[in-house]
């Protein structure tokens, strides 16, 4: 997020803070009306109905500290990417100039997710909630609906990075849509942001472009993709049965990807992966601006990078394919002067 959008968000946060100084929502005034004693059960039944499932047993809810939440998110990321997976990716992304150097991607991801969701559905089925999670607050009740939906949706299995992001986005988009439906059917207006929500917005603003936008992927592109498919008369089960395999499907649903390009064999290989259309768009945004990146992203057709390490240092090779020569030339110009090949061939 850059330029006018960032300024607008900062001004909006300042305005909210000013209002909060004048008017504070007191206890019991944060929702559409009195909250029933069985609110957790009501949310559980609501979520089950969205999937057309029997509700089953109410999941166990446990209040934990923010540190514990971050640890649980970090544990889930480690299970997906490996113990040093996000460290290696951060190093590769720095060589591509997708991220600044020396970024702790695992910490940023865990902190942002814990802050946004204020909870996590664990692999064992228990839902951990922030210690200050407030059932009287409509926003937190909506989050609980999202967390219960995530519990039913399950996690993304082993998959290449771009496929993981595409599936993660759509699963998260379904959960966000269910959260929005729950809030809408509650019949009340959303209360002013809590201190925790303000802290989350401040955290997002402190993150690099890549991490900031990555955290928004399920709520933005993911939810948009879900709504397109709902409008085409698919239900959630049909969407889950045909999840996208690339983030290109989120940016340009009608576009067809090309086969993954082959990379040259080099000693010292650390990681071989694909950025995908979405991360490539964020790379272009960091090297230019949001408008140019939005125009470039849908023209992505395939890519592959290899991250190597030897006595001379760290190196990366990235091969990308585009819908037309003009877009390929635009990307090359953005990268020129940032990434210098050490092999003229």
PDB file of N, CA, C and O in Angstrom, residues 14-25 192:
ATOM      1  N   UNK A  14      -6.467   8.317  12.253  1.00  0.00           N
ATOM      2  CA  UNK A  14      -6.404   9.499  13.109  1.00  0.00           C
ATOM      3  C   UNK A  14      -7.803   9.981  13.472  1.00  0.00           C
ATOM      4  O   UNK A  14      -8.078  10.383  14.608  1.00  0.00           O
ATOM      5  N   UNK A  15      -8.716   9.944  12.481  1.00  0.00           N
ATOM      6  CA  UNK A  15     -10.091  10.371  12.739  1.00  0.00           C
ATOM      7  C   UNK A  15     -10.776   9.467  13.746  1.00  0.00           C
ATOM      8  O   UNK A  15     -11.488   9.933  14.639  1.00  0.00           O
ATOM      9  N   UNK A  16     -10.550   8.167  13.599  1.00  0.00           N
ATOM     10  CA  UNK A  16     -11.146   7.216  14.548  1.00  0.00           C
ATOM     11  C   UNK A  16     -10.621   7.475  15.949  1.00  0.00           C
ATOM     12  O   UNK A  16     -11.366   7.483  16.931  1.00  0.00           O
ATOM     13  N   UNK A  17      -9.305   7.706  16.035  1.00  0.00           N
ATOM     14  CA  UNK A  17      -8.716   7.961  17.352  1.00  0.00           C
ATOM     15  C   UNK A  17      -9.311   9.216  17.976  1.00  0.00           C
ATOM     16  O   UNK A  17      -9.572   9.279  19.178  1.00  0.00           O
ATOM     17  N   UNK A  18      -9.549  10.237  17.138  1.00  0.00           N
ATOM     18  CA  UNK A  18     -10.136  11.474  17.660  1.00  0.00           C
ATOM     19  C   UNK A  18     -11.540  11.238  18.189  1.00  0.00           C
ATOM     20  O   UNK A  18     -11.931  11.763  19.232  1.00  0.00           O
ATOM     21  N   UNK A  19     -12.325  10.440  17.452  1.00  0.00           N
ATOM     22  CA  UNK A  19     -13.685  10.136  17.906  1.00  0.00           C
ATOM     23  C   UNK A  19     -13.650   9.388  19.224  1.00  0.00           C
ATOM     24  O   UNK A  19     -14.441   9.622  20.134  1.00  0.00           O
ATOM     25  N   UNK A  20     -12.698   8.458  19.332  1.00  0.00           N
ATOM     26  CA  UNK A  20     -12.611   7.668  20.555  1.00  0.00           C
ATOM     27  C   UNK A  20     -12.324   8.543  21.769  1.00  0.00           C
ATOM     28  O   UNK A  20     -12.726   8.218  22.889  1.00  0.00           O
ATOM     29  N   UNK A  21     -11.611   9.649  21.556  1.00  0.00           N
ATOM     30  CA  UNK A  21     -11.336  10.544  22.670  1.00  0.00           C
ATOM     31  C   UNK A  21     -12.609  11.224  23.151  1.00  0.00           C
ATOM     32  O   UNK A  21     -12.721  11.624  24.312  1.00  0.00           O
ATOM     33  N   UNK A  22     -13.576  11.396  22.248  1.00  0.00           N
ATOM     34  CA  UNK A  22     -14.821  12.080  22.597  1.00  0.00           C
ATOM     35  C   UNK A  22     -15.850  11.111  23.142  1.00  0.00           C
ATOM     36  O   UNK A  22     -16.591  11.424  24.062  1.00  0.00           O
ATOM     37  N   UNK A  23     -15.900   9.888  22.530  1.00  0.00           N
ATOM     38  CA  UNK A  23     -16.954   8.949  22.920  1.00  0.00           C
ATOM     39  C   UNK A  23     -16.390   7.556  23.073  1.00  0.00           C
ATOM     40  O   UNK A  23     -15.741   7.046  22.177  1.00  0.00           O
ATOM     41  N   UNK A  24     -16.574   6.958  24.191  1.00  0.00           N
ATOM     42  CA  UNK A  24     -16.119   5.596  24.441  1.00  0.00           C
ATOM     43  C   UNK A  24     -17.326   4.697  24.588  1.00  0.00           C
ATOM     44  O   UNK A  24     -18.283   5.044  25.280  1.00  0.00           O
ATOM     45  N   UNK A  25     -17.271   3.580  23.932  1.00  0.00           N
ATOM     46  CA  UNK A  25     -18.358   2.621  24.060  1.00  0.00           C
ATOM     47  C   UNK A  25     -18.233   1.903  25.385  1.00  0.00           C
ATOM     48  O   UNK A  25     -17.214   1.293  25.668  1.00  0.00           O
ATOM     49  N   UNK A 192     -17.279   1.046  17.255  1.00  0.00           N
ATOM     50  CA  UNK A 192     -15.979   1.652  16.973  1.00  0.00           C
ATOM     51  C   UNK A 192     -14.868   0.628  17.212  1.00  0.00           C
ATOM     52  O   UNK A 192     -15.019  -0.293  18.013  1.00  0.00           O
TER      53      UNK A 192
END
